[in-house]
Tab-separated table of N, CA and C in Angstrom:
chain	number	residue	atom	x	y	z
A	1	MET	N	-14.374	20.434	-0.886
A	1	MET	CA	-13.709	19.351	-0.255
A	1	MET	C	-13.298	19.840	0.388
A	2	SER	N	-13.450	19.402	1.749
A	2	SER	CA	-13.137	19.397	3.129
A	2	SER	C	-12.340	19.359	3.885
A	3	SER	N	-11.361	20.348	4.680
A	3	SER	CA	-10.212	19.184	5.603
A	3	SER	C	-10.072	19.497	6.658
A	4	LEU	N	-9.298	18.095	7.374
A	4	LEU	CA	-9.439	18.575	8.734
A	4	LEU	C	-8.082	19.327	8.820
A	5	ILE	N	-8.493	19.274	10.329
A	5	ILE	CA	-8.177	20.271	11.247
A	5	ILE	C	-7.782	19.661	12.588
A	6	LYS	N	-6.299	19.401	12.767
A	6	LYS	CA	-5.685	18.507	14.009
A	6	LYS	C	-6.106	19.651	15.445
A	7	TYR	N	-6.429	18.487	16.625
A	7	TYR	CA	-7.015	18.792	17.585
A	7	TYR	C	-5.920	19.324	18.414
A	8	ASP	N	-5.804	20.257	18.941
A	8	ASP	CA	-4.502	20.579	20.221
A	8	ASP	C	-5.470	20.247	21.527
A	9	ASP	N	-4.706	18.638	21.867
A	9	ASP	CA	-5.006	18.145	23.774
A	9	ASP	C	-4.185	19.417	24.316
A	10	PRO	N	-5.097	20.061	25.029
A	10	PRO	CA	-4.627	20.949	26.128
A	10	PRO	C	-3.823	20.408	27.382
A	11	PHE	N	-4.473	18.547	27.448
A	11	PHE	CA	-3.594	18.269	28.521
A	11	PHE	C	-2.326	16.891	28.391
A	12	GLU	N	-2.213	17.167	26.958
A	12	GLU	CA	-1.073	16.249	26.091
A	12	GLU	C	0.104	15.846	27.011
A	13	GLU	N	0.361	17.475	26.970
A	13	GLU	CA	1.792	17.451	27.113
A	13	GLU	C	1.664	17.268	28.936
A	14	LEU	N	0.394	17.983	29.323
A	14	LEU	CA	0.667	16.999	30.992
A	14	LEU	C	0.586	15.419	31.078
A	15	ASN	N	-0.220	14.793	30.488
A	15	ASN	CA	-0.012	13.949	30.447
A	15	ASN	C	1.246	13.003	30.371
A	16	SER	N	2.286	13.701	28.570
A	16	SER	CA	3.185	12.636	28.412
A	16	SER	C	4.241	13.434	29.720
A	17	LEU	N	4.179	13.752	30.044
A	17	LEU	CA	4.845	14.053	31.352
A	17	LEU	C	4.554	13.256	32.784
A	18	GLN	N	3.638	13.004	32.907
A	18	GLN	CA	2.846	11.775	34.164
A	18	GLN	C	3.479	11.045	33.599
A	19	ARG	N	3.512	10.254	32.442
A	19	ARG	CA	3.128	8.915	32.442
A	19	ARG	C	4.766	9.109	32.270
A	20	ARG	N	5.352	9.806	31.425
A	20	ARG	CA	7.297	9.518	31.844
A	20	ARG	C	7.660	9.440	32.699
A	21	PHE	N	7.346	10.135	34.216
A	21	PHE	CA	7.511	10.678	35.517
A	21	PHE	C	7.164	8.911	36.021
A	22	PHE	N	6.081	8.691	35.691
A	22	PHE	CA	4.891	8.108	36.732
A	22	PHE	C	4.355	7.193	36.399
A	23	GLY	N	3.976	6.606	34.383
A	23	GLY	CA	4.412	5.768	34.086
A	23	GLY	C	2.873	5.313	33.974
A	24	ASP	N	2.072	6.210	34.527
A	24	ASP	CA	0.831	5.977	34.229
A	24	ASP	C	0.124	7.499	34.290
A	25	ASP	N	-1.596	7.657	33.551
A	25	ASP	CA	-2.384	8.245	32.998
A	25	ASP	C	-2.774	9.609	34.043
A	26	LEU	N	-2.301	10.422	34.481
A	26	LEU	CA	-2.853	10.974	35.479
A	26	LEU	C	-4.701	11.545	35.067
A	27	LEU	N	-5.102	11.661	34.135
A	27	LEU	CA	-6.767	12.134	33.430
A	27	LEU	C	-7.395	10.381	33.524
A	28	LEU	N	-6.903	9.558	34.308
A	28	LEU	CA	-7.879	8.232	33.990
A	28	LEU	C	-8.385	8.401	35.426
A	29	PRO	N	-9.739	8.225	35.212
A	29	PRO	CA	-10.164	7.386	36.989
A	29	PRO	C	-9.927	6.479	37.270
A	30	THR	N	-9.917	5.386	36.596
A	30	THR	CA	-9.554	4.218	37.259
A	30	THR	C	-7.749	3.410	37.689
A	31	MET	N	-7.078	4.378	37.516
A	31	MET	CA	-5.865	4.594	38.133
A	31	MET	C	-5.626	5.603	39.211
A	32	THR	N	-6.974	5.917	39.620
A	32	THR	CA	-6.866	6.623	40.896
A	32	THR	C	-7.430	5.322	41.922
A	33	SER	N	-8.816	4.315	41.582
A	33	SER	CA	-9.316	3.321	42.833
A	33	SER	C	-8.714	2.995	43.103
A	34	ASN	N	-7.784	2.695	43.110
A	34	ASN	CA	-7.008	1.994	43.925
A	34	ASN	C	-6.274	2.577	45.660
A	35	ILE	N	-6.278	3.630	45.000
A	35	ILE	CA	-6.396	4.786	46.343
A	35	ILE	C	-7.192	4.947	48.034
A	36	PRO	N	-7.584	4.216	48.768
A	36	PRO	CA	-8.241	4.474	49.584
A	36	PRO	C	-8.024	5.630	49.939
A	37	VAL	N	-9.360	6.294	50.034
A	37	VAL	CA	-10.302	7.516	50.572
A	37	VAL	C	-9.712	7.882	52.136
A	38	THR	N	-8.845	9.454	52.106
A	38	THR	CA	-8.020	9.417	53.508
A	38	THR	C	-8.703	11.236	53.870
A	39	ASP	N	-9.552	10.718	54.870
A	39	ASP	CA	-10.316	11.897	54.880
A	39	ASP	C	-9.113	12.204	56.598
A	40	VAL	N	-8.861	13.889	56.822
A	40	VAL	CA	-8.482	14.135	58.445
A	40	VAL	C	-9.521	15.636	58.840
A	41	TYR	N	-9.607	15.428	59.720
A	41	TYR	CA	-10.530	16.409	60.376
A	41	TYR	C	-10.793	16.575	62.102
A	42	GLN	N	-10.979	17.594	62.377
A	42	GLN	CA	-11.077	18.508	63.890
A	42	GLN	C	-12.317	17.775	64.333
A	43	LYS	N	-12.383	16.786	65.743
A	43	LYS	CA	-13.405	16.962	66.286
A	43	LYS	C	-13.880	16.576	67.778
A	44	ALA	N	-14.646	17.471	68.182
A	44	ALA	CA	-14.425	17.549	70.162
A	44	ALA	C	-12.294	17.369	71.142
A	45	GLY	N	-12.180	18.723	69.470
A	45	GLY	CA	-10.656	18.466	70.459
A	45	GLY	C	-9.693	17.757	69.985
A	46	ASN	N	-10.042	16.900	69.163
A	46	ASN	CA	-9.390	15.405	68.190
A	46	ASN	C	-8.736	16.083	67.092
A	47	LEU	N	-7.693	15.656	66.458
A	47	LEU	CA	-7.712	15.602	65.171
A	47	LEU	C	-7.755	13.320	65.052
A	48	VAL	N	-9.030	13.584	63.171
A	48	VAL	CA	-8.905	12.275	63.522
A	48	VAL	C	-8.877	11.909	61.886
A	49	VAL	N	-8.037	10.665	61.779
A	49	VAL	CA	-7.322	10.370	60.190
A	49	VAL	C	-8.449	9.484	60.385
A	50	GLU	N	-9.467	9.158	58.958
A	50	GLU	CA	-10.519	8.263	58.857
A	50	GLU	C	-9.595	7.606	57.533
A	51	THR	N	-9.582	6.578	56.972
A	51	THR	CA	-9.230	5.883	55.787
A	51	THR	C	-10.096	4.565	55.432
A	52	HIS	N	-10.649	4.901	54.765
A	52	HIS	CA	-10.977	3.495	54.092
A	52	HIS	C	-10.384	2.273	53.654
A	53	MET	N	-9.878	1.376	54.512
A	53	MET	CA	-9.668	0.507	53.549
A	53	MET	C	-10.488	-0.636	53.284
A	54	PRO	N	-11.484	-0.763	52.147
A	54	PRO	CA	-11.600	-2.327	52.174
A	54	PRO	C	-11.116	-3.643	51.786
A	55	ASN	N	-11.431	-4.955	51.911
A	55	ASN	CA	-10.442	-5.343	51.707
A	55	ASN	C	-9.028	-6.123	52.782
A	56	PHE	N	-8.892	-4.782	53.925
A	56	PHE	CA	-7.991	-5.099	54.750
A	56	PHE	C	-8.530	-4.917	56.115
A	57	ASP	N	-7.274	-6.136	56.356
A	57	ASP	CA	-7.658	-6.114	57.871
A	57	ASP	C	-7.076	-5.604	59.114
A	58	LYS	N	-6.698	-5.746	60.158
A	58	LYS	CA	-6.771	-4.947	61.257
A	58	LYS	C	-4.914	-5.716	60.897
A	59	GLU	N	-4.975	-7.273	60.861
A	59	GLU	CA	-3.819	-7.215	60.733
A	59	GLU	C	-3.006	-7.236	60.152
A	60	ASP	N	-3.372	-6.475	58.772
A	60	ASP	CA	-2.127	-6.462	57.370
A	60	ASP	C	-2.038	-4.374	57.972
A	61	VAL	N	-2.440	-3.192	58.802
A	61	VAL	CA	-2.333	-2.794	58.463
A	61	VAL	C	-1.233	-2.672	59.958
A	62	ASP	N	-0.257	-1.406	59.719
A	62	ASP	CA	0.755	-0.506	60.232
A	62	ASP	C	0.619	0.807	60.457
A	63	ILE	N	-0.054	1.175	61.786
A	63	ILE	CA	0.237	2.280	62.495
A	63	ILE	C	1.441	2.701	62.970
A	64	SER	N	2.444	3.960	62.866
A	64	SER	CA	3.484	4.178	63.227
A	64	SER	C	3.735	5.558	63.514
A	65	ILE	N	4.304	6.515	64.592
A	65	ILE	CA	4.979	7.443	64.534
A	65	ILE	C	6.302	7.511	64.165
A	66	ASP	N	6.486	8.593	63.048
A	66	ASP	CA	8.147	8.715	62.569
A	66	ASP	C	8.032	9.630	62.685
A	67	LYS	N	9.362	10.994	64.125
A	67	LYS	CA	9.435	12.080	63.226
A	67	LYS	C	8.627	12.569	63.664
A	68	ASP	N	7.799	13.588	63.056
A	68	ASP	CA	6.707	14.541	62.968
A	68	ASP	C	5.699	13.809	62.288
A	69	ASN	N	5.495	12.756	61.870
A	69	ASN	CA	4.724	11.853	60.865
A	69	ASN	C	3.743	10.681	61.330
A	70	LEU	N	3.243	10.778	61.199
A	70	LEU	CA	1.452	9.444	61.040
A	70	LEU	C	2.412	9.158	60.127
A	71	VAL	N	2.057	7.421	59.924
A	71	VAL	CA	2.338	6.583	59.030
A	71	VAL	C	1.681	6.063	58.941
A	72	ILE	N	0.759	5.118	57.973
A	72	ILE	CA	-0.115	4.228	57.955
A	72	ILE	C	0.078	3.949	56.450
A	73	SER	N	0.666	2.345	56.820
A	73	SER	CA	0.944	1.607	56.018
A	73	SER	C	0.291	0.658	55.835
A	74	ALA	N	-0.061	-0.462	54.960
A	74	ALA	CA	-0.708	-1.973	55.184
A	74	ALA	C	-0.314	-2.456	53.318
A	75	GLU	N	-0.016	-3.611	53.922
A	75	GLU	CA	-0.474	-4.682	53.112
A	75	GLU	C	-0.700	-5.805	52.896
A	76	ARG	N	-0.888	-6.374	51.846
A	76	ARG	CA	-2.372	-7.421	51.687
A	76	ARG	C	-1.513	-8.413	50.653
A	77	HIS	N	-1.810	-9.832	51.145
A	77	HIS	CA	-1.886	-11.127	49.641
A	77	HIS	C	-2.310	-11.505	50.011
A	78	ASP	N	-3.462	-12.318	48.871
A	78	ASP	CA	-4.135	-13.473	48.336
A	78	ASP	C	-3.604	-13.947	48.255
A	79	LYS	N	-3.250	-15.560	48.487
A	79	LYS	CA	-3.107	-16.911	47.948
A	79	LYS	C	-4.030	-17.648	47.131
A	80	GLU	N	-4.458	-18.079	46.568
A	80	GLU	CA	-5.050	-18.820	45.741
A	80	GLU	C	-4.438	-19.910	45.038
A	81	GLU	N	-5.574	-21.222	45.737
A	81	GLU	CA	-5.341	-22.986	45.139
A	81	GLU	C	-6.073	-23.329	44.721
A	82	ASP	N	-6.152	-23.035	43.836
A	82	ASP	CA	-8.192	-24.177	43.000
A	82	ASP	C	-7.599	-25.368	42.622
A	83	LYS	N	-8.377	-26.738	43.036
A	83	LYS	CA	-6.788	-27.318	42.535
A	83	LYS	C	-7.426	-27.965	41.292
A	84	ASP	N	-8.899	-27.322	41.150
A	84	ASP	CA	-9.766	-27.516	39.426
A	84	ASP	C	-9.397	-27.066	38.770
A	85	LYS	N	-8.640	-25.876	38.912
A	85	LYS	CA	-8.208	-24.441	37.775
A	85	LYS	C	-6.462	-25.245	37.036
A	86	LYS	N	-6.396	-24.894	36.906
A	86	LYS	CA	-4.922	-25.322	35.867
A	86	LYS	C	-3.732	-24.379	36.598
A	87	TYR	N	-3.275	-23.438	37.575
A	87	TYR	CA	-2.719	-21.872	38.340
A	87	TYR	C	-1.861	-22.874	39.377
A	88	PHE	N	-0.710	-23.371	39.055
A	88	PHE	CA	0.482	-23.445	39.671
A	88	PHE	C	0.691	-23.029	40.773
A	89	VAL	N	0.700	-21.053	40.974
A	89	VAL	CA	-0.180	-20.489	41.923
A	89	VAL	C	-0.406	-19.336	41.532
A	90	ARG	N	-1.622	-18.354	42.215
A	90	ARG	CA	-2.191	-17.332	42.051
A	90	ARG	C	-1.599	-16.810	42.582
A	91	GLU	N	-1.808	-15.012	42.512
A	91	GLU	CA	-1.443	-14.520	43.722
A	91	GLU	C	-1.341	-12.726	43.528
A	92	SER	N	-2.141	-12.353	44.638
A	92	SER	CA	-2.167	-10.588	44.054
A	92	SER	C	-1.648	-9.996	45.778
A	93	SER	N	-1.633	-9.155	45.235
A	93	SER	CA	-1.443	-8.217	46.396
A	93	SER	C	-1.399	-6.174	46.244
A	94	ASN	N	-1.246	-6.026	47.751
A	94	ASN	CA	-2.255	-4.751	47.491
A	94	ASN	C	-1.353	-4.163	48.364
A	95	SER	N	-0.771	-2.662	48.559
A	95	SER	CA	0.064	-1.984	49.743
A	95	SER	C	-0.769	-0.753	49.720
A	96	PHE	N	-0.491	0.019	50.608
A	96	PHE	CA	-0.457	1.237	50.707
A	96	PHE	C	0.079	2.154	51.838
A	97	TYR	N	0.467	3.339	51.958
A	97	TYR	CA	0.639	3.905	52.475
A	97	TYR	C	0.975	6.067	52.783
A	98	ARG	N	0.252	5.893	53.243
A	98	ARG	CA	-0.136	7.308	53.739
A	98	ARG	C	0.561	8.387	55.372
A	99	SER	N	1.634	9.359	55.446
A	99	SER	CA	1.956	10.006	56.325
A	99	SER	C	1.700	11.289	56.002
A	100	ILE	N	0.911	11.914	57.600
A	100	ILE	CA	0.920	12.460	57.514
A	100	ILE	C	1.097	13.428	58.934
A	101	THR	N	2.048	14.810	57.995
A	101	THR	CA	2.460	15.300	59.919
A	101	THR	C	1.858	15.858	60.428
A	102	LEU	N	2.298	15.001	61.561
A	102	LEU	CA	1.159	16.069	63.059
A	102	LEU	C	1.851	17.422	63.373
A	103	PRO	N	0.655	17.878	64.039
A	103	PRO	CA	0.780	19.359	64.542
A	103	PRO	C	1.882	19.409	65.569
A	104	GLU	N	2.038	20.633	66.565
A	104	GLU	CA	3.178	20.156	67.285
A	104	GLU	C	2.213	19.718	68.602
A	105	ARG	N	1.092	20.366	68.803
A	105	ARG	CA	0.309	20.050	69.998
A	105	ARG	C	-0.478	18.349	70.424
A	106	ALA	N	-0.159	17.978	69.044
A	106	ALA	CA	-0.447	16.270	69.333
A	106	ALA	C	0.224	15.801	70.415
A	107	ASP	N	-0.416	15.009	71.098
A	107	ASP	CA	-0.390	13.732	72.332
A	107	ASP	C	0.208	12.411	72.046
A	108	ARG	N	1.656	12.617	71.125
A	108	ARG	CA	1.181	11.065	70.101
A	108	ARG	C	1.141	10.446	71.282
A	109	GLU	N	1.230	9.964	72.341
A	109	GLU	CA	1.325	9.288	73.474
A	109	GLU	C	-0.142	8.721	73.728
A	110	ALA	N	-1.325	9.822	72.732
A	110	ALA	CA	-2.001	9.038	73.918
A	110	ALA	C	-2.936	8.751	72.227
A	111	ILE	N	-2.879	8.382	71.091
A	111	ILE	CA	-3.738	8.359	70.115
A	111	ILE	C	-4.081	6.621	69.671
A	112	LYS	N	-4.968	6.333	69.877
A	112	LYS	CA	-5.929	6.026	69.705
A	112	LYS	C	-6.452	5.282	67.614
A	113	ALA	N	-6.129	3.560	67.581
A	113	ALA	CA	-7.002	3.783	66.111
A	113	ALA	C	-7.494	2.404	66.294
A	114	ASP	N	-8.370	2.547	65.822
A	114	ASP	CA	-9.876	2.038	65.483
A	114	ASP	C	-10.326	1.214	64.461
A	115	MET	N	-10.137	-0.437	63.806
A	115	MET	CA	-10.900	-0.840	62.470
A	115	MET	C	-12.108	-1.584	62.956
A	116	VAL	N	-12.726	-1.094	61.968
A	116	VAL	CA	-14.358	-1.068	62.453
A	116	VAL	C	-14.962	-1.324	60.477
A	117	ASP	N	-15.525	-2.779	60.157
A	117	ASP	CA	-15.724	-2.620	58.587
A	117	ASP	C	-14.825	-2.158	57.026
A	118	GLY	N	-13.956	-2.511	57.741
A	118	GLY	CA	-13.186	-1.286	56.785
A	118	GLY	C	-13.139	-0.294	56.703
A	119	LYS	N	-12.816	0.295	57.434
A	119	LYS	CA	-12.649	1.723	57.834
A	119	LYS	C	-11.766	1.580	59.098
A	120	LEU	N	-10.475	2.473	59.012
A	120	LEU	CA	-9.614	3.073	60.183
A	120	LEU	C	-9.609	4.257	60.870
A	121	VAL	N	-10.373	4.583	62.111
A	121	VAL	CA	-9.817	5.549	62.292
A	121	VAL	C	-8.753	5.703	63.452
A	122	VAL	N	-8.011	6.634	63.145
A	122	VAL	CA	-7.515	7.310	64.132
A	122	VAL	C	-7.423	8.431	65.333
A	123	THR	N	-7.477	8.308	66.206
A	123	THR	CA	-7.911	9.697	67.449
A	123	THR	C	-6.709	9.650	67.742
A	124	ILE	N	-5.938	11.375	67.533
A	124	ILE	CA	-5.161	12.193	68.025
A	124	ILE	C	-5.690	13.146	69.409
A	125	PRO	N	-5.162	12.911	70.088
A	125	PRO	CA	-5.629	13.300	70.953
A	125	PRO	C	-4.503	15.014	71.433
A	126	MET	N	-5.451	16.697	71.070
A	126	MET	CA	-4.556	17.514	70.970
A	126	MET	C	-3.950	18.290	72.178
A	127	ALA	N	-3.430	18.435	72.902
A	127	ALA	CA	-3.053	19.206	73.548
A	127	ALA	C	-3.554	20.285	73.541
A	128	LYS	N	-3.802	21.151	75.405
A	128	LYS	CA	-4.941	22.345	75.215
A	128	LYS	C	-3.809	24.006	75.114
A	129	LEU	N	-3.909	24.498	74.624
A	129	LEU	CA	-3.134	25.357	74.549
A	129	LEU	C	-2.559	26.778	75.760
A	130	PRO	N	-1.512	26.783	76.108
A	130	PRO	CA	-1.531	26.912	77.411
A	130	PRO	C	-2.077	29.082	77.120
A	131	GLU	N	-2.532	28.679	78.794
A	131	GLU	CA	-3.153	30.125	78.652
A	131	GLU	C	-2.822	31.215	78.504
A	132	PRO	N	-2.727	32.247	77.728
A	132	PRO	CA	-2.712	33.874	77.487
A	132	PRO	C	-1.663	33.678	79.575
A	133	HIS	N	-0.514	34.349	79.728
A	133	HIS	CA	-0.101	34.705	80.777
A	133	HIS	C	-0.023	36.229	80.762
A	134	LYS	N	-0.640	37.099	81.505
A	134	LYS	CA	-0.918	38.919	81.131
A	134	LYS	C	0.813	39.054	82.412
A	135	ILE	N	1.176	39.563	81.467
A	135	ILE	CA	2.507	41.265	82.167
A	135	ILE	C	2.267	42.687	82.553
A	136	ALA	N	1.744	42.658	83.632
A	136	ALA	CA	1.880	43.994	84.133
A	136	ALA	C	2.642	45.044	83.597
A	137	ILE	N	1.927	46.088	83.318
A	137	ILE	CA	2.552	47.122	82.548
A	137	ILE	C	2.862	48.561	83.750
A	138	GLY	N	3.934	48.093	84.303
A	138	GLY	CA	4.642	49.512	84.987
A	138	GLY	C	4.589	51.541	84.612
A	139	ASP	N	5.026	51.881	85.649
A	139	ASP	CA	5.319	53.385	84.945
A	139	ASP	C	6.869	54.116	85.189
A	140	GLY	N	7.251	53.376	84.919
A	140	GLY	CA	8.885	53.862	84.402
A	140	GLY	C	9.138	54.171	86.080
A	141	LYS	N	8.340	54.346	87.337
A	141	LYS	CA	9.414	54.793	88.423
A	141	LYS	C	10.422	53.229	89.630
A	142	LYS	N	10.733	53.733	89.498
A	142	LYS	CA	11.983	53.035	90.466
A	142	LYS	C	11.114	52.644	92.410
A	143	LYS	N	10.614	51.720	92.188
A	143	LYS	CA	10.588	52.010	93.790
A	143	LYS	C	12.064	51.315	94.411
């Protein structure tokens, strides 16, 4: 006679906590598919924030600075009214929010953003660091 052995999933407790707090499953890849990919990198003395936002138009996107954070948010609403279908109204919406802390050297007045083919690129110029100031060392004698 064979006996069954209970398999203890090492991630079950983590998944349970995730579902309790956020209402979704941490390990399901489909849950993260609606989150736009965002890359932050340095290029040619600038900080660049690149966000892939397919199906969003630039009119759907809002970029602002709140305290020391660059805030990118987007909201899109689709409304379909097809006379041949029995819908009263069919709507869908999608939203996105990302906040990125800016470094002190970020030139907040010169930030530029472009959106081409669903890719938002925010370029943040960085102020140059001041040159170190050399201090002469005396010999301790009064003049």
